[in-house]
């Protein structure tokens, strides 16, 4: 079960999904591709792990899902950011940045 | 609102879980297809692409489960699926399932039935508010061997100054003759007018006594019991104001006590008449009931009363050695039954444990047989907790099926207990019934044990790693060492519990046998006893009383059909008066050197002849009333004059008073109640009318009838106010103890047989399972030339070691536990070798048979077939 690359910190997957969906509705596979691409292949998300996270975010009401047709004419489940999700993203981004900055400072100080 | 939407979603997910599952499948499939297409575009073959897509995705099953988790209904869905699956898998093995269900049903049924009895009797609702705070104020004398009452000054002093009691009332137990059509002897009591208030009880009709009614010269009033009111007055309200003839005096009925009130003190008597207690400073035999202050324990009350006894009783020889013995009413009501019920409850507890061990073993073998299935499910991503939960569901389902059947068994068992209860003992047994509490107990017990014992196999079966069973491709080998070890432990424990039950039952069976062949030391046939009470006011001195007693005895002797008659103060064969302080002339006992407690009986000279007690030496006491002569039994003579003659020595039962000369030695008379090891020292004194009550003992011609009526007529010629009780045959008294023991024996034997059957089933199941597991090995051995007898012997030997270990532990446990039933044993010691060896041998035989059958079957298998067994 060993992964190469950096494992995701607990809870950051949600943030990544919200960020990815901010650019528009997308199906699950699309989200996984996009995260991989944006992180320049550094972050490895086990693709399967995406779906429980998507369902969880949907359950919280931050994203909504609907069946649509994919680019190659298959039925796919599309997720889109809701208004609540947009607020959540702003909040999460903010707190993530503060956290990252803090960690960065600490690492620089020694 | 967010949460409302979520609830709606969950409800939808639950209701349409098939649709939700379909959508999830489709979504995941879409992902895999897209991923695979990507690889294909990169130049991989279709198969490789699909494989790579799956690898990138990870364990589909696990993420699928996680998604279900998000829906939040997974637990319920899983439970429903588990139940369906469990039912299917139980149906697939109907034999095992039936055995498990029947096993649980019998265990739970027996235990629930006994717990109903415990619940109905031990925690019986007494008709008094806060009954646990009500105590009987008793004292013991002679090192606790003699139960008596405190003196009136002690009671008064305690009532006045005691800080642990809130209220106290006196009563004086009596036997009264109520004459409606015919004289009838009833139990009654004279009570202080405050007593009903102490008890916190109200009459159902009329009122209780006023203080002024408890004075000399006040008009006679009586309160009657509920039973009497119903049986003799049809429960009519106009009983109030009726005048009843009691002890030849007119009494006006002023009230009726509620049902259940006739059961106070000791619990066994039906009290029917209450009169006001007129205070008499010289009264003896005064009892008292007190209500403790809230939070005060009976131990505290005992300490306080002891201080009062020491202060008030100083210098009074009659209070020497008195110790407070305060018991709460609930303790009193059930003290005699408590022990029995707890023993039976313990026995059925063993049965339940045995049943549980069986079920655990069955589940263990099932789980072991499913190693491969479990391993596959683990490999495709099912969590351990998920598998454990599923196995637990099977356990719970079995437990519920067994528990439901067990309640049916309990219902039947309760009816059997009520139907076959001994007539006199345990009068409250007829009230035993199943109620909500015991039903819940039974179901809870079933569920608890089912889950507990399913947990062991569930944890064992799911703990190993995925590879081993799959790699070996065999369901037999996988991890069976651990499973077998646990299974062996359970089996040995089961055997041990069975040995304990069997040994206990064996002791009681032997006891019943000894009772049946018991020689009480006298002829019990055609022996009748009748209690008589003289009116106290008319016969104040012993001399006056003796004259009346003798006159009555003369008349009774002359009645047709009376062969012999005598007065006695103790009814044979049960207990006798126990009095301490035996003195032997010319011998000094150091204090505490010997608890000199002797059974003493006062008898007319004709007693020995009437009873048919054989004289072994000396002579019978003379008829002359002025001579102080005593006869002792052989045990007495042997104890104090071993190898010498006791005749001519002088003894007395008090520190002061006249000496009695021993003139004769008679056979021991054994009360059925005493155990064979503790034969009592008995001394017979001359009966001289020291009390107003005595018992007539009459040897009649066979098949006498109408004797009580003629004796009653004879008595009323002398004095119509002499009260006579009903006639009782000694034979029935002897049978009484035997009936009680037979009842206990029957119950314990039933449980022991049950335990044996369950243990046999368990042994058979475990061994036949392990043999099945080793079929391949056996096949190899046989193919290599092992003879079938050798194979059988090896398997039986293995079972035998297991059994012997269990038997050893069981015998040790039995030795420790049979002490508890010592008081019920008769004619057999608590470590009776016959019972112990019998139990051990029986179980070993069962083990040999239970293991030989599957072993023979295995040895007959064609090696070729055995080798192919998967």
Short mmCIF file of N, CA and C in Angstrom, two decimals, chain B residues 183-286:
data_model
loop_
_atom_site.label_atom_id
_atom_site.label_comp_id
_atom_site.label_asym_id
_atom_site.label_seq_id
_atom_site.Cartn_x
_atom_site.Cartn_y
_atom_site.Cartn_z
N UNK B 183 -65.68 -26.39 67.33
CA UNK B 183 -64.48 -25.68 67.75
C UNK B 183 -63.36 -25.86 66.73
N UNK B 184 -62.65 -24.80 66.48
CA UNK B 184 -61.58 -24.83 65.48
C UNK B 184 -60.40 -24.09 66.08
N UNK B 185 -59.22 -24.72 66.01
CA UNK B 185 -58.04 -24.09 66.60
C UNK B 185 -57.39 -23.19 65.54
N UNK B 186 -57.26 -21.91 65.85
CA UNK B 186 -56.69 -20.97 64.89
C UNK B 186 -55.49 -20.28 65.50
N UNK B 187 -54.59 -19.84 64.64
CA UNK B 187 -53.49 -19.03 65.13
C UNK B 187 -53.96 -17.59 65.27
N UNK B 188 -53.57 -17.00 66.36
CA UNK B 188 -53.96 -15.63 66.56
C UNK B 188 -52.87 -14.91 67.32
N UNK B 189 -53.08 -13.65 67.58
CA UNK B 189 -52.08 -12.90 68.32
C UNK B 189 -52.78 -11.78 69.07
N UNK B 190 -52.26 -11.54 70.27
CA UNK B 190 -52.68 -10.34 70.97
C UNK B 190 -51.68 -9.26 70.59
N UNK B 191 -52.17 -8.13 70.13
CA UNK B 191 -51.25 -7.09 69.65
C UNK B 191 -51.53 -5.77 70.34
N UNK B 192 -50.51 -4.97 70.44
CA UNK B 192 -50.71 -3.61 70.96
C UNK B 192 -51.48 -2.81 69.93
N UNK B 193 -52.33 -1.91 70.38
CA UNK B 193 -53.11 -1.11 69.42
C UNK B 193 -52.22 -0.33 68.45
N UNK B 194 -50.96 -0.08 68.84
CA UNK B 194 -50.09 0.70 67.95
C UNK B 194 -49.48 -0.15 66.84
N UNK B 195 -49.56 -1.47 66.97
CA UNK B 195 -48.83 -2.33 66.03
C UNK B 195 -49.22 -2.10 64.56
N UNK B 196 -50.52 -2.02 64.25
CA UNK B 196 -50.85 -1.78 62.84
C UNK B 196 -50.19 -0.51 62.30
N UNK B 197 -50.03 0.50 63.17
CA UNK B 197 -49.41 1.72 62.70
C UNK B 197 -47.91 1.51 62.45
N UNK B 198 -47.28 0.71 63.34
CA UNK B 198 -45.87 0.40 63.14
C UNK B 198 -45.68 -0.29 61.79
N UNK B 199 -46.58 -1.22 61.50
CA UNK B 199 -46.48 -1.95 60.25
C UNK B 199 -46.90 -1.09 59.07
N UNK B 200 -47.67 -0.05 59.37
CA UNK B 200 -48.16 0.81 58.30
C UNK B 200 -49.29 0.17 57.52
N UNK B 201 -50.19 -0.47 58.23
CA UNK B 201 -51.23 -1.21 57.54
C UNK B 201 -52.60 -0.77 58.02
N UNK B 202 -53.56 -0.78 57.13
CA UNK B 202 -54.92 -0.36 57.43
C UNK B 202 -55.85 -1.56 57.27
N UNK B 203 -56.88 -1.66 58.09
CA UNK B 203 -57.85 -2.74 57.87
C UNK B 203 -58.63 -2.49 56.58
N UNK B 204 -59.05 -3.58 55.92
CA UNK B 204 -59.86 -3.39 54.71
C UNK B 204 -61.30 -3.07 55.10
N UNK B 205 -61.63 -3.41 56.32
CA UNK B 205 -63.00 -3.20 56.77
C UNK B 205 -62.94 -2.84 58.25
N UNK B 206 -63.75 -1.88 58.69
CA UNK B 206 -63.80 -1.54 60.11
C UNK B 206 -62.53 -0.84 60.56
N UNK B 207 -62.13 -1.14 61.80
CA UNK B 207 -60.99 -0.44 62.38
C UNK B 207 -60.13 -1.42 63.16
N UNK B 208 -58.99 -0.95 63.64
CA UNK B 208 -58.19 -1.76 64.56
C UNK B 208 -58.44 -1.23 65.97
N UNK B 209 -57.57 -1.62 66.92
CA UNK B 209 -57.90 -1.38 68.33
C UNK B 209 -57.61 0.04 68.78
N UNK B 210 -58.42 0.45 69.77
CA UNK B 210 -58.18 1.72 70.45
C UNK B 210 -57.36 1.42 71.70
N UNK B 211 -56.60 2.43 72.17
CA UNK B 211 -55.77 2.19 73.36
C UNK B 211 -56.60 1.68 74.55
N UNK B 212 -57.82 2.22 74.72
CA UNK B 212 -58.58 1.82 75.90
C UNK B 212 -59.10 0.38 75.81
N UNK B 213 -59.05 -0.20 74.62
CA UNK B 213 -59.50 -1.58 74.48
C UNK B 213 -58.44 -2.56 74.98
N UNK B 214 -57.21 -2.07 75.17
CA UNK B 214 -56.14 -2.94 75.65
C UNK B 214 -56.00 -2.82 77.16
N UNK B 215 -57.11 -2.80 77.87
CA UNK B 215 -57.06 -2.75 79.33
C UNK B 215 -57.93 -3.85 79.88
N UNK B 216 -57.62 -4.24 81.12
CA UNK B 216 -58.41 -5.30 81.75
C UNK B 216 -59.83 -4.79 81.95
N UNK B 217 -60.79 -5.63 81.63
CA UNK B 217 -62.17 -5.25 81.84
C UNK B 217 -62.82 -4.57 80.67
N UNK B 218 -62.03 -4.23 79.65
CA UNK B 218 -62.62 -3.60 78.47
C UNK B 218 -63.43 -4.65 77.71
N UNK B 219 -64.47 -4.20 76.96
CA UNK B 219 -65.27 -5.16 76.19
C UNK B 219 -64.39 -5.90 75.18
N UNK B 220 -64.68 -7.19 75.00
CA UNK B 220 -63.86 -8.02 74.12
C UNK B 220 -64.10 -7.69 72.66
N UNK B 221 -63.05 -7.34 71.96
CA UNK B 221 -63.18 -7.07 70.52
C UNK B 221 -62.13 -7.88 69.78
N UNK B 222 -62.38 -8.18 68.52
CA UNK B 222 -61.47 -8.99 67.73
C UNK B 222 -61.42 -8.44 66.30
N UNK B 223 -60.24 -8.55 65.71
CA UNK B 223 -60.07 -8.24 64.29
C UNK B 223 -59.73 -9.55 63.61
N UNK B 224 -60.42 -9.84 62.51
CA UNK B 224 -60.19 -11.13 61.87
C UNK B 224 -59.37 -10.97 60.60
N UNK B 225 -58.77 -12.09 60.17
CA UNK B 225 -57.92 -12.09 58.98
C UNK B 225 -58.76 -12.20 57.71
N UNK B 226 -58.12 -11.83 56.61
CA UNK B 226 -58.81 -11.82 55.32
C UNK B 226 -59.27 -13.22 54.93
N UNK B 227 -58.39 -14.21 55.17
CA UNK B 227 -58.71 -15.59 54.80
C UNK B 227 -59.94 -16.09 55.54
N UNK B 228 -59.96 -15.82 56.85
CA UNK B 228 -61.09 -16.25 57.67
C UNK B 228 -62.37 -15.55 57.22
N UNK B 229 -62.24 -14.27 56.93
CA UNK B 229 -63.39 -13.47 56.49
C UNK B 229 -63.98 -14.06 55.21
N UNK B 230 -63.09 -14.42 54.30
CA UNK B 230 -63.57 -14.97 53.02
C UNK B 230 -64.15 -16.36 53.21
N UNK B 231 -63.47 -17.22 54.00
CA UNK B 231 -63.88 -18.62 54.05
C UNK B 231 -65.10 -18.82 54.95
N UNK B 232 -65.21 -18.07 56.03
CA UNK B 232 -66.31 -18.34 56.96
C UNK B 232 -67.42 -17.31 56.90
N UNK B 233 -67.13 -16.14 56.36
CA UNK B 233 -68.17 -15.11 56.34
C UNK B 233 -68.45 -14.61 54.93
N UNK B 234 -67.96 -15.36 53.94
CA UNK B 234 -68.20 -15.04 52.53
C UNK B 234 -67.83 -13.61 52.18
N UNK B 235 -66.92 -13.03 52.93
CA UNK B 235 -66.47 -11.67 52.63
C UNK B 235 -67.57 -10.63 52.77
N UNK B 236 -68.56 -10.90 53.62
CA UNK B 236 -69.66 -9.93 53.73
C UNK B 236 -69.34 -8.84 54.72
N UNK B 237 -69.83 -7.63 54.41
CA UNK B 237 -69.51 -6.48 55.24
C UNK B 237 -70.20 -6.56 56.60
N UNK B 238 -71.32 -7.32 56.68
CA UNK B 238 -72.05 -7.34 57.96
C UNK B 238 -71.38 -8.21 59.01
N UNK B 239 -70.13 -8.65 58.70
CA UNK B 239 -69.39 -9.39 59.72
C UNK B 239 -69.05 -8.43 60.87
N UNK B 240 -68.92 -7.16 60.57
CA UNK B 240 -68.65 -6.17 61.62
C UNK B 240 -69.82 -6.17 62.61
N UNK B 241 -69.48 -6.23 63.89
CA UNK B 241 -70.52 -6.23 64.90
C UNK B 241 -70.98 -7.62 65.29
N UNK B 242 -70.59 -8.63 64.50
CA UNK B 242 -70.98 -9.99 64.88
C UNK B 242 -70.22 -10.42 66.13
N UNK B 243 -70.86 -11.23 66.92
CA UNK B 243 -70.22 -11.72 68.13
C UNK B 243 -69.76 -13.15 67.91
N UNK B 244 -68.46 -13.39 68.07
CA UNK B 244 -67.90 -14.73 67.86
C UNK B 244 -67.53 -15.32 69.20
N UNK B 245 -67.64 -16.63 69.29
CA UNK B 245 -67.21 -17.32 70.51
C UNK B 245 -65.76 -17.75 70.33
N UNK B 246 -64.89 -17.08 71.06
CA UNK B 246 -63.46 -17.40 70.98
C UNK B 246 -62.99 -17.76 72.38
N UNK B 247 -62.39 -18.93 72.50
CA UNK B 247 -61.94 -19.43 73.80
C UNK B 247 -63.10 -19.36 74.82
N UNK B 248 -64.27 -19.71 74.33
CA UNK B 248 -65.49 -19.74 75.16
C UNK B 248 -65.93 -18.37 75.66
N UNK B 249 -65.43 -17.32 75.05
CA UNK B 249 -65.80 -15.96 75.46
C UNK B 249 -66.38 -15.23 74.24
N UNK B 250 -67.35 -14.33 74.47
CA UNK B 250 -67.88 -13.57 73.34
C UNK B 250 -66.96 -12.43 72.94
N UNK B 251 -66.70 -12.32 71.64
CA UNK B 251 -65.85 -11.25 71.10
C UNK B 251 -66.60 -10.59 69.96
N UNK B 252 -66.58 -9.25 69.91
CA UNK B 252 -67.24 -8.52 68.83
C UNK B 252 -66.23 -8.22 67.72
N UNK B 253 -66.62 -8.53 66.50
CA UNK B 253 -65.73 -8.25 65.36
C UNK B 253 -65.77 -6.76 65.06
N UNK B 254 -64.57 -6.13 65.06
CA UNK B 254 -64.55 -4.70 64.74
C UNK B 254 -63.81 -4.38 63.45
N UNK B 255 -63.10 -5.37 62.90
CA UNK B 255 -62.35 -5.05 61.68
C UNK B 255 -61.87 -6.30 60.96
N UNK B 256 -61.47 -6.10 59.71
CA UNK B 256 -60.91 -7.18 58.90
C UNK B 256 -59.57 -6.70 58.34
N UNK B 257 -58.54 -7.51 58.53
CA UNK B 257 -57.22 -7.14 58.03
C UNK B 257 -57.10 -7.46 56.54
N UNK B 258 -56.25 -6.73 55.85
CA UNK B 258 -56.14 -6.99 54.41
C UNK B 258 -55.46 -8.32 54.12
N UNK B 259 -55.62 -8.76 52.90
CA UNK B 259 -54.99 -9.99 52.44
C UNK B 259 -53.47 -9.85 52.59
N UNK B 260 -52.82 -10.94 52.98
CA UNK B 260 -51.37 -10.89 53.09
C UNK B 260 -50.92 -10.56 54.50
N UNK B 261 -51.80 -9.95 55.29
CA UNK B 261 -51.40 -9.60 56.64
C UNK B 261 -51.25 -10.85 57.49
N UNK B 262 -51.90 -11.93 57.08
CA UNK B 262 -51.80 -13.16 57.87
C UNK B 262 -50.44 -13.82 57.68
N UNK B 263 -49.58 -13.20 56.93
CA UNK B 263 -48.28 -13.82 56.68
C UNK B 263 -47.17 -13.11 57.41
N UNK B 264 -47.44 -12.46 58.50
CA UNK B 264 -46.30 -11.78 59.09
C UNK B 264 -45.62 -12.63 60.16
N UNK B 265 -44.37 -12.41 60.33
CA UNK B 265 -43.52 -13.15 61.26
C UNK B 265 -43.32 -14.59 60.84
N UNK B 266 -42.15 -14.87 60.36
CA UNK B 266 -41.82 -16.24 60.02
C UNK B 266 -42.44 -16.66 58.71
N UNK B 267 -43.56 -16.07 58.39
CA UNK B 267 -44.10 -16.23 57.05
C UNK B 267 -44.88 -17.49 56.81
N UNK B 268 -44.81 -18.48 57.72
CA UNK B 268 -45.41 -19.75 57.37
C UNK B 268 -46.80 -19.94 57.98
N UNK B 269 -47.14 -19.11 58.92
CA UNK B 269 -48.41 -19.35 59.59
C UNK B 269 -49.49 -18.45 59.02
N UNK B 270 -50.67 -18.95 59.04
CA UNK B 270 -51.79 -18.11 58.64
C UNK B 270 -52.46 -17.59 59.90
N UNK B 271 -52.25 -16.34 60.14
CA UNK B 271 -52.79 -15.73 61.34
C UNK B 271 -54.19 -15.24 61.02
N UNK B 272 -55.12 -15.54 61.91
CA UNK B 272 -56.51 -15.25 61.57
C UNK B 272 -57.23 -14.40 62.60
N UNK B 273 -56.73 -14.35 63.82
CA UNK B 273 -57.45 -13.61 64.87
C UNK B 273 -56.49 -12.66 65.58
N UNK B 274 -56.93 -11.42 65.76
CA UNK B 274 -56.13 -10.48 66.54
C UNK B 274 -56.97 -9.89 67.64
N UNK B 275 -56.37 -9.83 68.81
CA UNK B 275 -57.04 -9.21 69.96
C UNK B 275 -56.09 -8.19 70.55
N UNK B 276 -56.64 -7.29 71.36
CA UNK B 276 -55.75 -6.31 71.97
C UNK B 276 -54.86 -6.97 73.02
N UNK B 277 -53.61 -6.55 73.09
CA UNK B 277 -52.68 -7.10 74.08
C UNK B 277 -52.84 -6.32 75.38
N UNK B 278 -53.30 -7.03 76.40
CA UNK B 278 -53.40 -6.40 77.72
C UNK B 278 -52.05 -6.55 78.40
N UNK B 279 -51.50 -5.42 78.82
CA UNK B 279 -50.13 -5.44 79.32
C UNK B 279 -50.01 -6.19 80.64
N UNK B 280 -49.11 -7.16 80.65
CA UNK B 280 -48.89 -7.95 81.84
C UNK B 280 -47.39 -7.99 82.07
N UNK B 281 -46.92 -7.38 83.16
CA UNK B 281 -45.47 -7.28 83.36
C UNK B 281 -44.78 -8.62 83.47
N UNK B 282 -45.52 -9.67 83.82
CA UNK B 282 -44.88 -10.98 83.97
C UNK B 282 -44.99 -11.82 82.72
N UNK B 283 -45.53 -11.23 81.70
CA UNK B 283 -45.76 -12.01 80.49
C UNK B 283 -44.43 -12.50 79.90
N UNK B 284 -44.43 -13.70 79.45
CA UNK B 284 -43.28 -14.21 78.71
C UNK B 284 -43.74 -14.37 77.26
N UNK B 285 -42.81 -14.77 76.43
CA UNK B 285 -43.11 -15.00 75.02
C UNK B 285 -43.72 -13.77 74.36
N UNK B 286 -43.27 -12.59 74.75
CA UNK B 286 -43.69 -11.38 74.05
C UNK B 286 -42.75 -11.18 72.86
#
